[in-house]
């Protein structure tokens, strides 16, 4: 069984465990996985292996960053492209993402060519794998941020560096609240960890974080949605998206209901996503509240454009 399929089984198992036993399951996983995966020896091992593979490469002119398949991850992992641009300002740096996220990333000037090619759901499909293998053949180096693409998914595995090898650092940091561990920052730091010992930084600057690029039409659509429901610029707003691309990473409904109940008691309007993967999850949560609190909840319909949805969040 390939590593990618093993990750899928592991993801389903851990998700199901915490779904059935939210507290006990989470504690059991914390007690076993943190010491095992977050071990400093693993971090040192993967760092050494990555550096050894990097030293064998001669060209860094055509680089490819492969995002995880989900929309949010494609937004966050743009920081890896920016980090590469700090070391290779004149290189071709392409970015491979899911088709549906194209409109949010087209304005990124750090990206030489945006490849919006993936079409799978929670996991890559066979078409995604075939396209990846065909399109990645001619790149000097590839940085893979999708855990469901193993080394065998690429025609030249020796040129591929997997973000999964950075997992021990992130797991270790999770136990140290003072360390920055947001995935966007760690994607940036993964690239810096690979190159800072071997290549001079050409563009020194502070970490800027990811961006989205919204057309004015999306901003106007979001404003019209708010105005049509009596929400003006002075109204405090809280936005809750209860859905996730995979059911195995979704916060249990019991916890989300308690959170929503608390938000509904605050002096604000609450925008609640209707749900895309789990259709109707927003209405289900709203109906779980007392009648008076439901009036403070405004459902954001799933047929709102992705750009307008992003504009509402922004």
Short mmCIF file of C-alpha atoms in Angstrom, two decimals:
data_model
loop_
_atom_site.label_atom_id
_atom_site.label_comp_id
_atom_site.label_asym_id
_atom_site.label_seq_id
_atom_site.Cartn_x
_atom_site.Cartn_y
_atom_site.Cartn_z
CA UNK A 1 0.00 0.00 0.00
CA UNK A 2 1.38 3.40 -1.03
CA UNK A 3 2.05 6.10 1.55
CA UNK A 4 -0.75 8.23 0.06
CA UNK A 5 -3.36 5.53 0.60
CA UNK A 6 -1.99 4.85 4.08
CA UNK A 7 -2.45 8.55 4.89
CA UNK A 8 -6.03 8.31 3.69
CA UNK A 9 -6.74 5.34 5.94
CA UNK A 10 -5.02 7.07 8.86
CA UNK A 11 -7.01 10.27 8.27
CA UNK A 12 -10.30 8.37 8.22
CA UNK A 13 -9.41 6.32 11.30
CA UNK A 14 -8.36 9.29 13.44
CA UNK A 15 -11.33 11.34 12.24
CA UNK A 16 -13.77 8.55 13.03
CA UNK A 17 -12.17 7.99 16.44
CA UNK A 18 -12.54 11.62 17.48
CA UNK A 19 -16.03 11.75 15.99
CA UNK A 20 -17.20 8.84 18.15
CA UNK A 21 -15.19 9.78 21.24
CA UNK A 22 -14.43 13.54 20.99
CA UNK A 23 -12.63 13.92 24.32
CA UNK A 24 -11.23 10.43 24.97
CA UNK A 25 -10.21 9.95 21.33
CA UNK A 26 -8.42 13.31 21.18
CA UNK A 27 -6.57 12.62 24.43
CA UNK A 28 -5.51 9.17 23.23
CA UNK A 29 -4.17 10.55 19.95
CA UNK A 30 -2.37 13.41 21.73
CA UNK A 31 -0.74 10.99 24.15
CA UNK A 32 0.56 8.73 21.38
CA UNK A 33 1.15 10.95 18.34
CA UNK A 34 2.80 13.99 19.92
CA UNK A 35 5.73 12.07 21.46
CA UNK A 36 6.06 9.79 18.42
CA UNK A 37 5.81 12.22 15.49
CA UNK A 38 7.12 15.30 17.30
CA UNK A 39 10.36 13.63 18.30
CA UNK A 40 13.42 15.81 17.64
CA UNK A 41 15.26 12.83 16.18
CA UNK A 42 12.70 12.61 13.39
CA UNK A 43 13.05 16.32 12.65
CA UNK A 44 16.85 16.00 12.45
CA UNK A 45 16.59 12.91 10.25
CA UNK A 46 14.29 14.52 7.68
CA UNK A 47 16.30 17.74 7.66
CA UNK A 48 19.51 15.84 6.99
CA UNK A 49 17.91 13.78 4.25
CA UNK A 50 16.41 16.84 2.55
CA UNK A 51 19.70 18.73 2.67
CA UNK A 52 21.62 15.77 1.24
CA UNK A 53 19.13 15.50 -1.65
CA UNK A 54 19.27 19.24 -2.23
CA UNK A 55 23.07 19.25 -2.52
CA UNK A 56 22.84 16.80 -5.42
CA UNK A 57 20.81 19.21 -7.53
CA UNK A 58 22.52 21.67 -9.86
CA UNK A 59 19.73 23.78 -11.39
CA UNK A 60 17.09 25.92 -9.71
CA UNK A 61 15.69 27.72 -12.74
CA UNK A 62 12.29 26.02 -13.11
CA UNK A 63 10.54 25.38 -9.80
CA UNK A 64 7.09 23.95 -9.10
CA UNK A 65 5.04 24.24 -5.91
CA UNK A 66 2.22 21.69 -5.65
CA UNK A 67 -0.52 22.78 -3.28
CA UNK A 68 -2.73 20.50 -1.26
CA UNK A 69 -5.97 19.93 -3.12
CA UNK A 70 -8.22 22.03 -0.88
CA UNK A 71 -9.11 25.67 -1.61
CA UNK A 72 -7.98 27.10 1.73
CA UNK A 73 -4.66 25.28 1.54
CA UNK A 74 -3.99 26.72 -1.91
CA UNK A 75 -4.41 30.21 -0.42
CA UNK A 76 -2.17 29.48 2.57
CA UNK A 77 0.63 27.70 0.70
CA UNK A 78 1.28 30.75 -1.48
CA UNK A 79 3.80 31.62 1.23
CA UNK A 80 6.04 28.85 -0.08
CA UNK A 81 6.14 30.59 -3.46
CA UNK A 82 7.05 33.89 -1.79
CA UNK A 83 9.79 32.18 0.22
CA UNK A 84 11.27 30.64 -2.92
CA UNK A 85 11.17 34.05 -4.59
CA UNK A 86 13.36 35.38 -1.73
CA UNK A 87 16.09 32.94 -2.78
CA UNK A 88 15.44 32.78 -6.53
CA UNK A 89 14.07 36.17 -7.68
CA UNK A 90 14.60 35.41 -11.39
CA UNK A 91 13.53 31.76 -11.43
CA UNK A 92 10.35 30.43 -13.01
CA UNK A 93 8.17 29.45 -10.04
CA UNK A 94 4.86 27.83 -11.00
CA UNK A 95 2.01 26.97 -8.66
CA UNK A 96 -0.30 23.95 -9.15
CA UNK A 97 -3.69 24.21 -7.41
CA UNK A 98 -7.32 23.17 -7.54
CA UNK A 99 -9.31 24.50 -10.49
CA UNK A 100 -11.94 26.23 -8.36
CA UNK A 101 -9.43 28.45 -6.51
CA UNK A 102 -8.07 30.08 -9.67
CA UNK A 103 -9.99 33.34 -9.29
CA UNK A 104 -8.54 34.02 -5.81
CA UNK A 105 -4.91 33.62 -6.85
CA UNK A 106 -4.63 35.09 -10.35
CA UNK A 107 -3.26 38.39 -9.09
CA UNK A 108 -0.24 36.88 -7.32
CA UNK A 109 2.81 38.38 -9.05
CA UNK A 110 5.17 36.03 -7.23
CA UNK A 111 3.78 33.14 -9.32
CA UNK A 112 5.20 32.78 -12.82
CA UNK A 113 2.42 30.48 -14.04
CA UNK A 114 -0.68 29.39 -12.15
CA UNK A 115 -1.79 25.85 -12.98
CA UNK A 116 -5.42 25.39 -11.76
CA UNK A 117 -5.68 21.72 -12.74
CA UNK A 118 -6.87 19.61 -9.80
CA UNK A 119 -10.54 18.61 -9.77
CA UNK A 120 -10.78 15.99 -7.01
CA UNK A 121 -12.85 16.33 -3.83
CA UNK A 122 -11.36 15.66 -0.40
CA UNK A 123 -8.63 13.54 -1.99
CA UNK A 124 -6.92 13.66 -5.41
CA UNK A 125 -8.55 11.57 -8.12
CA UNK A 126 -6.86 9.54 -10.82
CA UNK A 127 -7.08 12.42 -13.29
CA UNK A 128 -5.22 14.66 -10.82
CA UNK A 129 -2.47 12.07 -10.51
CA UNK A 130 -2.07 11.71 -14.27
CA UNK A 131 -1.91 15.47 -14.83
CA UNK A 132 0.59 15.91 -11.98
CA UNK A 133 2.87 13.23 -13.41
CA UNK A 134 2.74 14.66 -16.91
CA UNK A 135 3.16 18.34 -16.01
CA UNK A 136 5.88 17.95 -13.38
CA UNK A 137 8.33 16.05 -15.57
CA UNK A 138 10.44 19.02 -16.73
CA UNK A 139 10.92 20.97 -13.49
CA UNK A 140 14.32 21.24 -11.82
CA UNK A 141 12.85 20.99 -8.31
CA UNK A 142 9.34 20.33 -6.98
CA UNK A 143 7.96 21.22 -3.56
CA UNK A 144 4.99 19.04 -2.73
CA UNK A 145 2.47 20.24 -0.14
CA UNK A 146 -0.15 17.56 -0.77
CA UNK A 147 0.29 14.58 1.60
CA UNK A 148 -1.71 12.37 -0.77
CA UNK A 149 0.90 12.59 -3.51
CA UNK A 150 3.74 10.25 -2.63
CA UNK A 151 7.19 10.23 -4.26
CA UNK A 152 5.98 7.65 -6.78
CA UNK A 153 3.44 10.20 -8.04
CA UNK A 154 6.30 12.11 -9.69
CA UNK A 155 8.45 10.99 -12.64
CA UNK A 156 11.68 12.10 -10.90
CA UNK A 157 11.27 11.48 -7.14
CA UNK A 158 14.80 12.67 -6.34
CA UNK A 159 13.81 16.23 -7.24
CA UNK A 160 10.75 16.30 -4.97
CA UNK A 161 10.72 17.74 -1.44
CA UNK A 162 7.67 16.93 0.65
CA UNK A 163 6.16 19.29 3.21
CA UNK A 164 5.18 16.14 5.13
CA UNK A 165 8.85 15.82 6.10
CA UNK A 166 8.36 19.03 8.11
CA UNK A 167 5.62 17.42 10.23
CA UNK A 168 7.88 16.58 13.22
CA UNK A 169 8.76 20.28 13.58
CA UNK A 170 5.10 21.33 13.50
CA UNK A 171 4.02 18.63 15.94
CA UNK A 172 6.84 19.57 18.30
CA UNK A 173 5.90 23.27 18.06
CA UNK A 174 2.29 22.42 18.89
CA UNK A 175 3.44 21.63 22.42
CA UNK A 176 5.24 24.98 22.72
CA UNK A 177 2.68 27.83 22.68
CA UNK A 178 5.37 30.50 22.22
CA UNK A 179 6.42 29.21 18.78
CA UNK A 180 4.62 30.35 15.61
CA UNK A 181 2.97 27.29 14.14
CA UNK A 182 0.38 28.57 11.68
CA UNK A 183 0.58 26.43 8.58
CA UNK A 184 1.12 29.46 6.31
CA UNK A 185 4.17 30.47 8.35
CA UNK A 186 5.47 26.89 8.49
CA UNK A 187 5.18 26.53 4.69
CA UNK A 188 7.36 29.63 4.41
CA UNK A 189 9.77 28.34 7.06
CA UNK A 190 10.00 24.91 5.38
CA UNK A 191 11.48 26.58 2.29
CA UNK A 192 13.83 28.70 4.40
CA UNK A 193 14.95 25.59 6.28
CA UNK A 194 15.80 23.89 3.00
CA UNK A 195 17.85 26.71 1.47
CA UNK A 196 19.20 29.05 4.15
CA UNK A 197 22.27 26.88 4.79
CA UNK A 198 23.20 26.66 1.10
CA UNK A 199 21.87 29.67 -0.74
CA UNK A 200 22.11 33.41 0.04
CA UNK A 201 18.85 35.25 0.54
CA UNK A 202 18.40 37.65 -2.39
CA UNK A 203 15.39 39.49 -1.01
CA UNK A 204 15.36 40.02 2.75
CA UNK A 205 11.96 40.99 4.12
CA UNK A 206 9.62 40.07 6.99
CA UNK A 207 7.07 37.31 6.67
CA UNK A 208 4.05 38.83 4.92
CA UNK A 209 1.50 36.02 5.03
CA UNK A 210 -0.78 34.82 2.21
CA UNK A 211 -3.09 37.00 0.15
CA UNK A 212 -6.27 36.64 -1.85
CA UNK A 213 -6.99 38.73 -4.93
CA UNK A 214 -10.62 39.83 -5.16
CA UNK A 215 -12.22 41.46 -8.20
CA UNK A 216 -14.34 44.53 -7.46
CA UNK A 217 -17.42 42.62 -8.62
CA UNK A 218 -16.94 40.15 -5.75
CA UNK A 219 -16.63 42.98 -3.22
CA UNK A 220 -19.81 44.56 -4.59
CA UNK A 221 -21.65 41.22 -4.46
CA UNK A 222 -20.65 40.78 -0.80
CA UNK A 223 -21.73 44.34 0.05
CA UNK A 224 -25.07 43.84 -1.69
CA UNK A 225 -25.65 40.63 0.29
CA UNK A 226 -25.03 42.43 3.59
CA UNK A 227 -27.07 45.49 2.65
CA UNK A 228 -30.03 43.39 1.51
CA UNK A 229 -30.16 41.90 5.03
CA UNK A 230 -29.94 45.22 6.84
CA UNK A 231 -26.25 45.00 7.76
CA UNK A 232 -24.27 48.23 7.37
CA UNK A 233 -20.61 49.12 7.85
CA UNK A 234 -21.07 49.88 11.55
CA UNK A 235 -22.67 46.52 12.38
CA UNK A 236 -20.32 44.14 14.27
CA UNK A 237 -20.15 40.85 12.37
CA UNK A 238 -18.88 37.39 13.28
CA UNK A 239 -18.47 34.85 10.46
CA UNK A 240 -18.60 31.12 11.24
CA UNK A 241 -17.90 28.55 8.53
CA UNK A 242 -19.03 25.22 10.04
CA UNK A 243 -17.98 23.10 7.06
CA UNK A 244 -14.68 21.57 5.94
CA UNK A 245 -13.59 19.87 2.74
CA UNK A 246 -13.27 16.57 4.59
CA UNK A 247 -15.66 15.25 7.26
CA UNK A 248 -12.65 13.95 9.17
CA UNK A 249 -11.43 17.46 10.01
CA UNK A 250 -14.85 18.95 10.82
CA UNK A 251 -15.47 20.19 14.35
CA UNK A 252 -18.20 17.97 15.91
CA UNK A 253 -21.69 19.48 15.68
CA UNK A 254 -22.14 19.43 19.45
CA UNK A 255 -19.16 21.76 19.93
CA UNK A 256 -20.19 23.98 17.00
CA UNK A 257 -23.71 24.32 18.43
CA UNK A 258 -22.30 25.50 21.78
CA UNK A 259 -20.03 27.96 19.99
CA UNK A 260 -22.89 29.31 17.87
CA UNK A 261 -25.12 29.64 20.93
CA UNK A 262 -22.45 31.76 22.62
CA UNK A 263 -21.96 33.92 19.52
CA UNK A 264 -25.71 34.50 19.20
CA UNK A 265 -25.71 36.11 22.66
CA UNK A 266 -23.12 38.70 21.66
CA UNK A 267 -24.07 42.20 20.39
CA UNK A 268 -23.39 41.35 16.74
CA UNK A 269 -24.83 39.66 13.67
CA UNK A 270 -23.58 36.16 13.02
CA UNK A 271 -22.98 35.02 9.44
CA UNK A 272 -23.17 31.24 9.18
CA UNK A 273 -22.03 29.31 6.12
CA UNK A 274 -24.74 27.09 4.68
CA UNK A 275 -22.23 24.38 3.81
CA UNK A 276 -20.67 23.11 0.58
CA UNK A 277 -19.32 19.65 1.34
CA UNK A 278 -21.84 18.92 4.09
CA UNK A 279 -24.97 20.39 2.55
CA UNK A 280 -27.38 21.92 5.03
CA UNK A 281 -24.99 21.92 7.98
CA UNK A 282 -25.58 25.63 8.59
CA UNK A 283 -29.37 25.30 8.80
CA UNK A 284 -28.99 22.25 11.01
CA UNK A 285 -26.89 24.26 13.45
CA UNK A 286 -29.24 27.24 13.32
CA UNK A 287 -32.27 25.08 14.09
CA UNK A 288 -30.46 23.64 17.13
CA UNK A 289 -30.62 27.09 18.78
CA UNK A 290 -33.54 28.56 20.77
CA UNK A 291 -36.01 30.47 18.58
CA UNK A 292 -34.98 33.96 19.75
CA UNK A 293 -31.29 33.29 19.06
CA UNK A 294 -31.98 32.07 15.53
CA UNK A 295 -33.01 35.59 14.54
CA UNK A 296 -29.42 36.76 15.04
CA UNK A 297 -28.10 34.14 12.63
CA UNK A 298 -27.86 34.91 8.91
CA UNK A 299 -27.19 31.97 6.60
CA UNK A 300 -24.72 32.59 3.79
CA UNK A 301 -26.07 30.57 0.84
CA UNK A 302 -23.83 28.03 -0.83
CA UNK A 303 -24.68 29.48 -4.27
CA UNK A 304 -22.85 32.71 -3.42
CA UNK A 305 -19.76 32.91 -5.62
CA UNK A 306 -16.46 31.79 -4.10
CA UNK A 307 -15.05 35.28 -4.70
CA UNK A 308 -17.95 36.96 -2.86
CA UNK A 309 -17.67 34.39 -0.07
CA UNK A 310 -13.99 35.29 0.30
CA UNK A 311 -14.89 39.00 0.23
CA UNK A 312 -17.36 38.45 3.10
CA UNK A 313 -14.64 36.75 5.14
CA UNK A 314 -12.20 39.53 4.30
#
